[in-house]
Short mmCIF file of C-alpha atoms and ligand atoms in Angstrom, two decimals:
data_model
loop_
_atom_site.label_atom_id
_atom_site.label_comp_id
_atom_site.label_asym_id
_atom_site.label_seq_id
_atom_site.Cartn_x
_atom_site.Cartn_y
_atom_site.Cartn_z
CA UNK A 1 -7.12 -37.85 9.36
CA UNK A 2 -8.61 -34.39 8.81
CA UNK A 3 -11.70 -35.26 6.77
CA UNK A 4 -14.57 -37.32 8.14
CA UNK A 5 -15.03 -40.73 6.44
CA UNK A 6 -18.29 -40.72 4.40
CA UNK A 7 -21.26 -42.38 6.13
CA UNK A 8 -21.99 -44.25 2.88
CA UNK A 9 -18.62 -46.03 3.10
CA UNK A 10 -19.76 -48.60 5.66
CA UNK A 11 -23.00 -47.31 7.21
CA UNK A 12 -21.20 -45.01 9.63
CA UNK A 13 -18.83 -47.48 11.35
CA UNK A 14 -15.62 -45.65 10.36
CA UNK A 15 -17.35 -42.31 10.82
CA UNK A 16 -18.30 -43.13 14.42
CA UNK A 17 -14.70 -44.10 15.26
CA UNK A 18 -13.54 -40.82 13.77
CA UNK A 19 -16.22 -38.83 15.63
CA UNK A 20 -15.22 -40.36 18.96
CA UNK A 21 -11.69 -39.16 18.35
CA UNK A 22 -12.94 -35.66 17.46
CA UNK A 23 -15.11 -35.47 20.61
CA UNK A 24 -12.06 -36.34 22.69
CA UNK A 25 -9.32 -34.34 21.00
CA UNK A 26 -10.97 -31.63 18.85
CA UNK A 27 -14.53 -31.11 20.19
CA UNK A 28 -14.71 -27.65 18.56
CA UNK A 29 -12.86 -27.86 15.28
CA UNK A 30 -12.41 -25.73 12.18
CA UNK A 31 -11.89 -27.50 8.86
CA UNK A 32 -8.87 -25.78 7.29
CA UNK A 33 -10.25 -26.33 3.78
CA UNK A 34 -13.92 -25.31 4.09
CA UNK A 35 -13.31 -23.03 7.12
CA UNK A 36 -16.50 -24.41 8.66
CA UNK A 37 -16.42 -25.03 12.42
CA UNK A 38 -18.00 -28.23 13.75
CA UNK A 39 -19.28 -28.84 17.28
CA UNK A 40 -19.03 -32.53 18.22
CA UNK A 41 -20.15 -32.60 21.88
CA UNK A 42 -23.75 -32.88 23.02
CA UNK A 43 -23.36 -30.02 25.52
CA UNK A 44 -21.86 -27.60 22.95
CA UNK A 45 -24.50 -28.49 20.34
CA UNK A 46 -27.43 -27.96 22.72
CA UNK A 47 -25.88 -24.73 23.91
CA UNK A 48 -25.74 -23.47 20.29
CA UNK A 49 -29.29 -24.59 19.41
CA UNK A 50 -30.60 -22.92 22.59
CA UNK A 51 -29.00 -19.57 21.67
CA UNK A 52 -30.35 -18.49 18.26
CA UNK A 53 -29.27 -14.88 18.97
CA UNK A 54 -25.62 -15.97 18.75
CA UNK A 55 -26.06 -19.02 16.48
CA UNK A 56 -28.36 -17.86 13.69
CA UNK A 57 -30.23 -20.06 11.19
CA UNK A 58 -30.39 -17.19 8.69
CA UNK A 59 -27.39 -18.50 6.75
CA UNK A 60 -28.61 -16.79 3.57
CA UNK A 61 -27.61 -13.41 5.03
CA UNK A 62 -24.01 -14.55 4.85
CA UNK A 63 -24.11 -16.20 1.42
CA UNK A 64 -22.97 -14.44 -1.74
CA UNK A 65 -25.11 -13.37 -4.75
CA UNK A 66 -28.54 -14.76 -5.50
CA UNK A 67 -28.41 -17.25 -2.63
CA UNK A 68 -28.10 -14.34 -0.23
CA UNK A 69 -31.65 -13.09 -0.70
CA UNK A 70 -34.27 -13.70 1.94
CA UNK A 71 -37.05 -14.23 -0.63
CA UNK A 72 -36.03 -17.81 -1.27
CA UNK A 73 -36.43 -18.62 2.38
CA UNK A 74 -39.71 -16.84 3.19
CA UNK A 75 -41.86 -19.27 5.18
CA UNK A 76 -38.94 -21.66 5.59
CA UNK A 77 -38.87 -22.02 9.36
CA UNK A 78 -35.51 -23.74 9.36
CA UNK A 79 -33.89 -20.64 7.84
CA UNK A 80 -35.44 -18.08 10.20
CA UNK A 81 -34.50 -16.61 13.59
CA UNK A 82 -36.71 -15.27 16.38
CA UNK A 83 -38.74 -13.10 16.65
CA UNK A 84 -40.03 -13.82 13.09
CA UNK A 85 -39.46 -17.55 13.63
CA UNK A 86 -41.61 -17.53 16.80
CA UNK A 87 -44.44 -15.78 14.99
CA UNK A 88 -44.46 -18.08 11.96
CA UNK A 89 -43.99 -21.18 14.11
CA UNK A 90 -46.98 -20.13 16.26
CA UNK A 91 -49.04 -19.65 13.11
CA UNK A 92 -48.19 -23.03 11.63
CA UNK A 93 -48.36 -24.93 14.93
CA UNK A 94 -51.85 -23.58 15.35
CA UNK A 95 -52.79 -25.24 12.06
CA UNK A 96 -50.57 -28.27 12.71
CA UNK A 97 -52.20 -29.24 15.99
CA UNK A 98 -51.70 -32.48 17.92
CA UNK A 99 -55.39 -33.15 17.21
CA UNK A 100 -54.93 -32.81 13.45
CA UNK A 101 -52.00 -35.21 13.66
CA UNK A 102 -53.78 -37.78 15.88
CA UNK A 103 -56.73 -37.61 13.48
CA UNK A 104 -54.45 -39.06 10.79
CA UNK A 105 -54.06 -42.40 12.61
CA UNK A 106 -56.80 -44.29 10.68
CA UNK A 107 -55.48 -42.97 7.38
CA UNK A 108 -51.85 -43.89 8.21
CA UNK A 109 -52.97 -47.38 9.28
CA UNK A 110 -54.98 -47.82 6.07
CA UNK A 111 -52.10 -46.70 3.83
CA UNK A 112 -49.63 -48.95 5.71
CA UNK A 113 -51.98 -51.94 5.37
CA UNK A 114 -52.48 -51.30 1.68
CA UNK A 115 -48.72 -51.07 1.05
CA UNK A 116 -48.01 -54.24 3.04
CA UNK A 117 -50.92 -56.12 1.38
CA UNK A 118 -49.31 -55.40 -1.99
CA UNK A 119 -46.14 -57.34 -1.05
CA UNK A 120 -47.77 -59.99 1.16
CA UNK A 121 -47.43 -62.86 -1.33
CA UNK A 122 -43.88 -62.09 -2.31
CA UNK A 123 -42.11 -63.13 0.88
CA UNK A 124 -39.63 -60.33 0.29
CA UNK A 125 -39.75 -56.56 -0.11
CA UNK A 126 -37.66 -53.42 -0.40
CA UNK A 127 -38.58 -51.62 2.82
CA UNK A 128 -37.77 -48.25 1.22
CA UNK A 129 -39.51 -48.57 -2.18
CA UNK A 130 -42.47 -50.63 -0.94
CA UNK A 131 -43.24 -48.99 2.41
CA UNK A 132 -41.12 -46.25 3.97
CA UNK A 133 -40.88 -44.04 0.87
CA UNK A 134 -44.56 -44.00 -0.22
CA UNK A 135 -46.04 -43.86 3.31
CA UNK A 136 -44.89 -40.40 4.52
CA UNK A 137 -45.43 -38.67 1.19
CA UNK A 138 -49.00 -39.96 0.99
CA UNK A 139 -49.58 -38.82 4.58
CA UNK A 140 -48.22 -35.30 3.97
CA UNK A 141 -50.14 -35.01 0.70
CA UNK A 142 -53.27 -35.92 2.67
CA UNK A 143 -52.43 -33.43 5.43
CA UNK A 144 -51.96 -30.66 2.87
CA UNK A 145 -55.17 -31.63 1.08
CA UNK A 146 -53.44 -32.59 -2.18
CA UNK A 147 -55.31 -35.09 -4.36
CA UNK A 148 -54.29 -38.69 -3.58
CA UNK A 149 -53.34 -39.42 -7.18
CA UNK A 150 -50.65 -36.74 -6.93
CA UNK A 151 -48.72 -38.84 -4.41
CA UNK A 152 -46.62 -40.38 -7.22
CA UNK A 153 -45.80 -36.94 -8.61
CA UNK A 154 -44.49 -35.80 -5.24
CA UNK A 155 -42.46 -38.97 -4.73
CA UNK A 156 -40.80 -38.36 -8.07
CA UNK A 157 -39.93 -34.75 -7.20
CA UNK A 158 -38.55 -35.75 -3.82
CA UNK A 159 -36.53 -38.55 -5.40
CA UNK A 160 -35.00 -36.15 -7.91
CA UNK A 161 -34.10 -33.68 -5.17
CA UNK A 162 -32.56 -36.39 -3.01
CA UNK A 163 -30.48 -37.90 -5.78
CA UNK A 164 -28.21 -34.88 -5.47
CA UNK A 165 -24.83 -36.46 -4.73
CA UNK A 166 -21.72 -35.10 -3.05
CA UNK A 167 -20.00 -35.12 -6.48
CA UNK A 168 -22.80 -32.91 -7.90
CA UNK A 169 -21.79 -29.96 -5.71
CA UNK A 170 -19.30 -28.91 -8.38
CA UNK A 171 -21.48 -29.87 -11.38
CA UNK A 172 -23.41 -26.92 -12.83
CA UNK A 173 -25.88 -29.13 -14.81
CA UNK A 174 -26.70 -31.17 -11.70
CA UNK A 175 -27.28 -28.01 -9.67
CA UNK A 176 -29.59 -26.68 -12.39
CA UNK A 177 -31.58 -29.95 -12.40
CA UNK A 178 -32.19 -29.49 -8.67
CA UNK A 179 -33.24 -25.84 -9.09
CA UNK A 180 -35.61 -26.76 -11.95
CA UNK A 181 -37.19 -29.61 -9.96
CA UNK A 182 -37.59 -27.31 -6.97
CA UNK A 183 -39.30 -24.70 -9.17
CA UNK A 184 -41.72 -27.25 -10.66
CA UNK A 185 -42.68 -28.38 -7.15
CA UNK A 186 -43.18 -24.80 -5.89
CA UNK A 187 -45.28 -23.85 -8.95
CA UNK A 188 -47.50 -26.85 -8.36
CA UNK A 189 -47.98 -25.96 -4.70
CA UNK A 190 -48.74 -22.34 -5.63
CA UNK A 191 -51.63 -23.45 -7.86
CA UNK A 192 -52.97 -25.66 -5.05
CA UNK A 193 -52.64 -22.82 -2.55
CA UNK A 194 -54.58 -20.40 -4.82
CA UNK A 195 -57.32 -22.98 -5.27
CA UNK A 196 -57.66 -23.31 -1.49
CA UNK A 197 -57.60 -19.57 -0.89
CA UNK A 198 -60.58 -19.24 -3.25
CA UNK A 199 -62.36 -22.32 -1.91
CA UNK A 200 -61.14 -23.32 1.60
CA UNK A 201 -61.47 -26.95 2.71
CA UNK A 202 -60.67 -28.74 5.97
CA UNK A 203 -56.94 -29.17 5.31
CA UNK A 204 -53.64 -27.71 6.42
CA UNK A 205 -53.18 -25.39 3.42
CA UNK A 206 -56.61 -23.84 3.95
CA UNK A 207 -55.93 -23.46 7.69
CA UNK A 208 -52.53 -21.89 6.97
CA UNK A 209 -54.15 -19.36 4.65
CA UNK A 210 -56.59 -18.37 7.41
CA UNK A 211 -54.32 -18.62 10.47
CA UNK A 212 -53.63 -15.33 12.21
CA UNK A 213 -51.38 -14.30 15.12
CA UNK A 214 -51.33 -10.69 16.36
CA UNK A 215 -53.18 -9.64 13.21
CA UNK A 216 -50.44 -11.18 11.03
CA UNK A 217 -51.10 -13.74 8.33
CA UNK A 218 -48.73 -15.73 6.16
CA UNK A 219 -48.15 -14.42 2.64
CA UNK A 220 -48.87 -16.71 -0.30
CA UNK A 221 -45.13 -17.22 -0.76
CA UNK A 222 -44.77 -18.23 2.89
CA UNK A 223 -47.63 -20.76 2.70
CA UNK A 224 -46.18 -22.26 -0.49
CA UNK A 225 -42.65 -22.46 0.91
CA UNK A 226 -43.93 -23.97 4.14
CA UNK A 227 -45.84 -26.68 2.25
CA UNK A 228 -42.67 -27.34 0.30
CA UNK A 229 -40.70 -27.57 3.54
CA UNK A 230 -43.14 -30.13 4.94
CA UNK A 231 -42.85 -32.27 1.83
CA UNK A 232 -39.08 -32.22 2.04
CA UNK A 233 -38.56 -32.23 5.82
CA UNK A 234 -41.27 -34.78 6.54
CA UNK A 235 -40.81 -37.22 3.70
CA UNK A 236 -37.24 -38.42 3.31
CA UNK A 237 -36.51 -38.17 7.02
CA UNK A 238 -39.36 -40.52 7.91
CA UNK A 239 -38.48 -42.82 4.98
CA UNK A 240 -34.89 -43.23 6.09
CA UNK A 241 -35.68 -43.50 9.77
CA UNK A 242 -38.06 -46.44 9.24
CA UNK A 243 -35.39 -48.14 7.13
CA UNK A 244 -32.85 -47.42 9.89
CA UNK A 245 -35.18 -49.00 12.47
CA UNK A 246 -35.45 -52.20 10.40
CA UNK A 247 -31.70 -52.26 9.81
CA UNK A 248 -30.96 -51.75 13.50
CA UNK A 249 -33.41 -54.42 14.68
CA UNK A 250 -31.89 -56.82 12.15
CA UNK A 251 -28.52 -56.23 13.79
CA UNK A 252 -30.00 -56.58 17.30
CA UNK A 253 -32.24 -59.68 17.30
CA UNK A 254 -32.50 -59.72 21.11
CA UNK A 255 -33.96 -56.20 21.05
CA UNK A 256 -36.41 -57.24 18.33
CA UNK A 257 -37.50 -60.24 20.42
CA UNK A 258 -38.09 -57.97 23.41
CA UNK A 259 -40.26 -55.60 21.36
CA UNK A 260 -42.21 -58.53 19.92
CA UNK A 261 -42.91 -59.73 23.46
CA UNK A 262 -43.86 -56.26 24.69
CA UNK A 263 -45.28 -53.82 22.15
CA UNK A 264 -45.13 -51.03 24.73
CA UNK A 265 -41.42 -50.90 23.84
CA UNK A 266 -42.14 -49.64 20.30
CA UNK A 267 -41.92 -45.91 21.18
CA UNK A 268 -38.62 -46.59 23.01
CA UNK A 269 -37.25 -48.40 19.94
CA UNK A 270 -38.20 -45.45 17.71
CA UNK A 271 -36.55 -42.91 20.07
CA UNK A 272 -33.43 -45.03 20.49
CA UNK A 273 -33.05 -45.39 16.71
CA UNK A 274 -33.30 -41.59 16.39
CA UNK A 275 -30.32 -41.46 18.74
CA UNK A 276 -28.34 -44.49 17.57
CA UNK A 277 -28.92 -44.09 13.81
CA UNK A 278 -30.22 -40.57 13.11
CA UNK A 279 -30.99 -39.54 9.53
CA UNK A 280 -30.12 -35.85 9.85
CA UNK A 281 -26.39 -36.01 10.45
CA UNK A 282 -25.84 -32.31 11.06
CA UNK A 283 -27.22 -28.84 10.50
CA UNK A 284 -25.68 -25.41 10.07
CA UNK A 285 -25.78 -22.16 11.99
CA UNK A 286 -23.82 -18.94 11.60
CA UNK A 287 -22.38 -16.86 14.45
CA UNK A 288 -23.79 -13.34 14.74
CA UNK A 289 -21.15 -12.13 17.23
CA UNK A 290 -17.88 -13.35 18.76
CA UNK A 291 -18.60 -16.35 20.97
CA UNK A 292 -16.55 -18.80 23.02
CA UNK A 293 -17.29 -22.52 22.68
CA UNK A 294 -15.15 -24.84 24.80
CA UNK A 295 -11.56 -23.70 24.39
CA UNK A 296 -12.19 -21.90 21.10
CA UNK A 297 -13.08 -18.32 20.31
CA UNK A 298 -15.28 -17.99 17.21
CA UNK A 299 -15.56 -14.60 15.56
CA UNK A 300 -18.82 -13.24 14.04
CA UNK A 301 -19.96 -14.59 10.66
CA UNK A 302 -18.50 -18.09 11.12
CA UNK A 303 -20.40 -21.07 9.71
CA UNK A 304 -20.90 -23.72 12.40
CA UNK A 305 -21.98 -27.29 11.72
CA UNK A 306 -23.78 -29.03 14.61
CA UNK A 307 -22.92 -32.71 14.45
CA UNK A 308 -26.17 -34.27 15.74
CA UNK A 309 -24.84 -37.74 14.89
CA UNK A 310 -21.81 -37.14 17.11
CA UNK A 311 -23.76 -35.59 20.00
CA UNK A 312 -25.99 -38.68 19.99
CA UNK A 313 -22.99 -40.89 20.76
CA UNK A 314 -21.41 -38.55 23.30
CA UNK A 315 -20.36 -40.80 26.16
CA UNK A 316 -20.42 -37.82 28.54
CA UNK A 317 -24.15 -37.55 27.95
CA UNK A 318 -25.33 -41.13 27.24
CA UNK A 319 -24.02 -44.09 29.24
CA UNK A 320 -22.61 -46.81 27.02
CA UNK A 321 -23.45 -44.57 24.05
CA UNK A 322 -22.46 -47.08 21.34
CA UNK A 323 -24.96 -49.63 22.63
CA UNK A 324 -28.48 -49.83 21.10
CA UNK A 325 -30.81 -50.10 24.10
CA UNK A 326 -34.58 -49.85 23.70
CA UNK A 327 -34.96 -49.41 27.47
CA UNK A 328 -32.73 -46.35 27.52
CA UNK A 329 -34.17 -42.94 28.37
CA UNK A 330 -33.13 -41.54 24.98
CA UNK A 331 -34.97 -38.23 25.41
CA UNK A 332 -32.66 -35.33 24.63
CA UNK A 333 -31.23 -37.25 21.69
CA UNK A 334 -30.57 -34.90 18.79
CA UNK A 335 -32.37 -36.94 16.12
CA UNK A 336 -35.10 -34.27 15.97
CA UNK A 337 -32.68 -31.44 16.71
CA UNK A 338 -33.06 -29.29 19.84
CA UNK A 339 -34.09 -25.76 20.86
CA UNK A 340 -36.34 -23.38 18.94
CA UNK A 341 -36.01 -25.37 15.69
CA UNK A 342 -36.87 -28.72 17.32
CA UNK A 343 -38.70 -30.80 14.69
CA UNK A 344 -42.24 -29.52 14.26
CA UNK A 345 -43.27 -32.85 12.74
CA UNK A 346 -41.94 -35.03 15.59
CA UNK A 347 -45.43 -36.12 16.81
CA UNK A 348 -46.42 -37.05 13.25
CA UNK A 349 -43.15 -38.89 12.62
CA UNK A 350 -43.50 -40.83 15.90
CA UNK A 351 -47.08 -41.77 14.99
CA UNK A 352 -46.16 -42.98 11.47
CA UNK A 353 -43.08 -44.88 12.58
CA UNK A 354 -44.90 -46.56 15.47
CA UNK A 355 -47.81 -47.65 13.24
CA UNK A 356 -45.48 -48.95 10.50
CA UNK A 357 -43.24 -50.88 12.89
CA UNK A 358 -46.20 -52.39 14.71
CA UNK A 359 -47.78 -53.47 11.40
CA UNK A 360 -44.55 -55.18 10.35
CA UNK A 361 -44.27 -57.03 13.66
CA UNK A 362 -47.95 -58.01 13.51
CA UNK A 363 -47.71 -59.43 10.02
CA UNK A 364 -44.24 -60.94 9.93
CA UNK A 365 -43.14 -63.56 12.43
CA UNK A 366 -39.61 -62.96 11.15
CA UNK A 367 -37.85 -60.58 8.81
CA UNK A 368 -34.22 -60.35 7.89
CA UNK A 369 -32.14 -58.03 5.74
CA UNK A 370 -30.93 -59.87 2.63
CA UNK A 371 -28.63 -57.21 1.14
CA UNK A 372 -25.04 -58.37 1.48
CA UNK A 373 -23.93 -54.76 1.50
CA UNK A 374 -26.40 -51.95 2.04
CA UNK A 375 -26.45 -49.08 -0.49
CA UNK A 376 -26.41 -45.78 1.47
CA UNK A 377 -27.22 -42.28 0.23
CA UNK A 378 -24.21 -40.13 -0.46
CA UNK A 379 -26.26 -36.92 -0.07
CA UNK A 380 -24.50 -34.50 2.32
CA UNK A 381 -26.06 -34.29 5.77
CA UNK A 382 -28.30 -37.36 5.34
CA UNK A 383 -27.70 -40.92 6.57
CA UNK A 384 -29.76 -43.91 5.50
CA UNK A 385 -30.17 -46.64 2.89
CA UNK A 386 -31.34 -46.03 -0.69
CA UNK A 387 -32.96 -49.47 -0.61
CA UNK A 388 -33.26 -52.19 2.02
CA UNK A 389 -34.29 -55.68 0.97
CA UNK A 390 -35.77 -58.05 3.51
CA UNK A 391 -37.15 -61.57 3.39
CA UNK A 392 -40.11 -62.19 5.70
CA UNK A 393 -42.29 -64.99 6.98
CA UNK A 394 -45.96 -64.52 7.93
CA UNK A 395 -47.33 -65.52 11.33
C1 HEM B 401 -38.11 -39.32 11.48
C2 HEM B 401 -38.54 -38.27 10.86
C3 HEM B 401 -37.96 -36.88 11.06
C4 HEM B 401 -36.71 -36.49 11.45
C5 HEM B 401 -35.52 -37.39 11.78
C6 HEM B 401 -36.70 -35.03 11.48
C7 HEM B 401 -35.60 -34.26 11.87
C8 HEM B 401 -35.62 -32.90 12.04
C9 HEM B 401 -34.53 -32.11 12.56
C10 HEM B 401 -33.18 -32.67 13.02
C11 HEM B 401 -34.92 -30.81 12.61
C12 HEM B 401 -34.13 -29.62 13.19
C13 HEM B 401 -33.31 -28.89 12.18
C14 HEM B 401 -32.45 -27.80 12.82
O1 HEM B 401 -32.34 -27.66 14.04
O2 HEM B 401 -31.83 -27.05 12.06
C15 HEM B 401 -36.27 -30.77 12.06
C16 HEM B 401 -37.02 -29.63 11.90
C17 HEM B 401 -38.24 -29.61 11.25
N1 HEM B 401 -39.01 -30.71 10.87
FE1 HEM B 401 -38.51 -32.64 11.09
N2 HEM B 401 -37.92 -34.58 11.10
C18 HEM B 401 -38.72 -35.67 10.84
C19 HEM B 401 -40.05 -35.65 10.44
C20 HEM B 401 -40.76 -34.52 10.16
C21 HEM B 401 -42.13 -34.50 9.67
C22 HEM B 401 -43.02 -35.73 9.48
C23 HEM B 401 -42.43 -33.20 9.45
C24 HEM B 401 -43.71 -32.57 8.96
C25 HEM B 401 -44.60 -33.15 8.22
C26 HEM B 401 -41.26 -32.39 9.81
C27 HEM B 401 -41.19 -31.02 9.75
C28 HEM B 401 -40.15 -30.27 10.27
C29 HEM B 401 -40.15 -28.80 10.27
C30 HEM B 401 -41.25 -27.90 9.70
C31 HEM B 401 -38.95 -28.41 10.88
C32 HEM B 401 -38.48 -26.97 11.11
C33 HEM B 401 -38.85 -26.51 12.48
C34 HEM B 401 -38.29 -25.13 12.80
O3 HEM B 401 -37.30 -24.71 12.17
O4 HEM B 401 -38.86 -24.46 13.69
N3 HEM B 401 -40.27 -33.24 10.24
N4 HEM B 401 -36.68 -32.06 11.75
#
């Protein structure tokens, strides 16, 4: 079969069989229809992510018409190459310090407790709607200094952006809905950013407005786009990963029992889920010059998809790669990417996921997934459930 089976078909089971075959027989493959190359092996993917000079993230340079203007991507780290990427990343990391993130612990714990209190009497919940969707958006809103009551507004925007289906790619009205939603969100952030420029507070937006490296500051457009990036990159990813953790533990009761007996295994369970069931399936680069990958010669200007989900199951890199093992040294998984674009929010995501999982284990003596068949997103590049119903018992 030439086309990959959709993840949404059966939660990735058929896809993983197909990917194993591609890693073995066509590790560097060009889709004859889309003409996009895909790298399936861990070693080829990490080689590409480590070489931004040859594998550029500035895809917009190679896109036709309006999409091919850099303005839309100003401040969007994921669409930038060094040296500009290094400069902007230094600026934002300075404002996005480990200390600022660790300082969010009490707030994340309080939000998690509030969300779990709200479902305590029900004995059942939708992990996505009741916990993993609201939690990260409230945390990012807090980080950016947005008023708490705006949390709902941001959830709604994110939901509308995420409900973009595979079938919508050819639907003009659906594409317009996404562009309009995106514009509403950016306009809102611009107003917030202007308010903070005039009256700085102790929040990320204010720090971003002030941050300076080598005499350079971010433009207003860059600050706004970066805030937008955080809301998109840090929300849905965390939502789906927490749901994937619950789903995976439900399928592996022995692993859950081990974590219950030894909470020090929680970080390992989070890392192993990022490997075993990542939410970002793949990401794109474009070649800037002719380059050889494996047995293939790619010319300049070729779009290259990096299959993180495949690299994470590469048996040449991970022993017994199809086994979920919370004791595994899963570092160098590709769940947060790799190289210069490695997830900036990884420490925050780890903190949120660890707190949420621990709270669930503390409160519930048992939980089990009650959906007979899980409803997965059909959004390209993303893997995770739209909803995940569980029944639970208190300690
Ligand atoms: C489990 C949750 C998360 C997952 C699975 C995830 C995954 C990823 C991946 C795979 C990349 C690399 C993309 C590439 O190489 O092209 C990335 C980059 C990024 N992530 Fe995350 N992410 C998560 C949470 C967060 C959070 C909480 C934030 C911030 C609040 C965040 C902000 C970013 C940013 C700004 C980048 C771009 C970094 C750059 O290009 O230099 N992420 N993330």
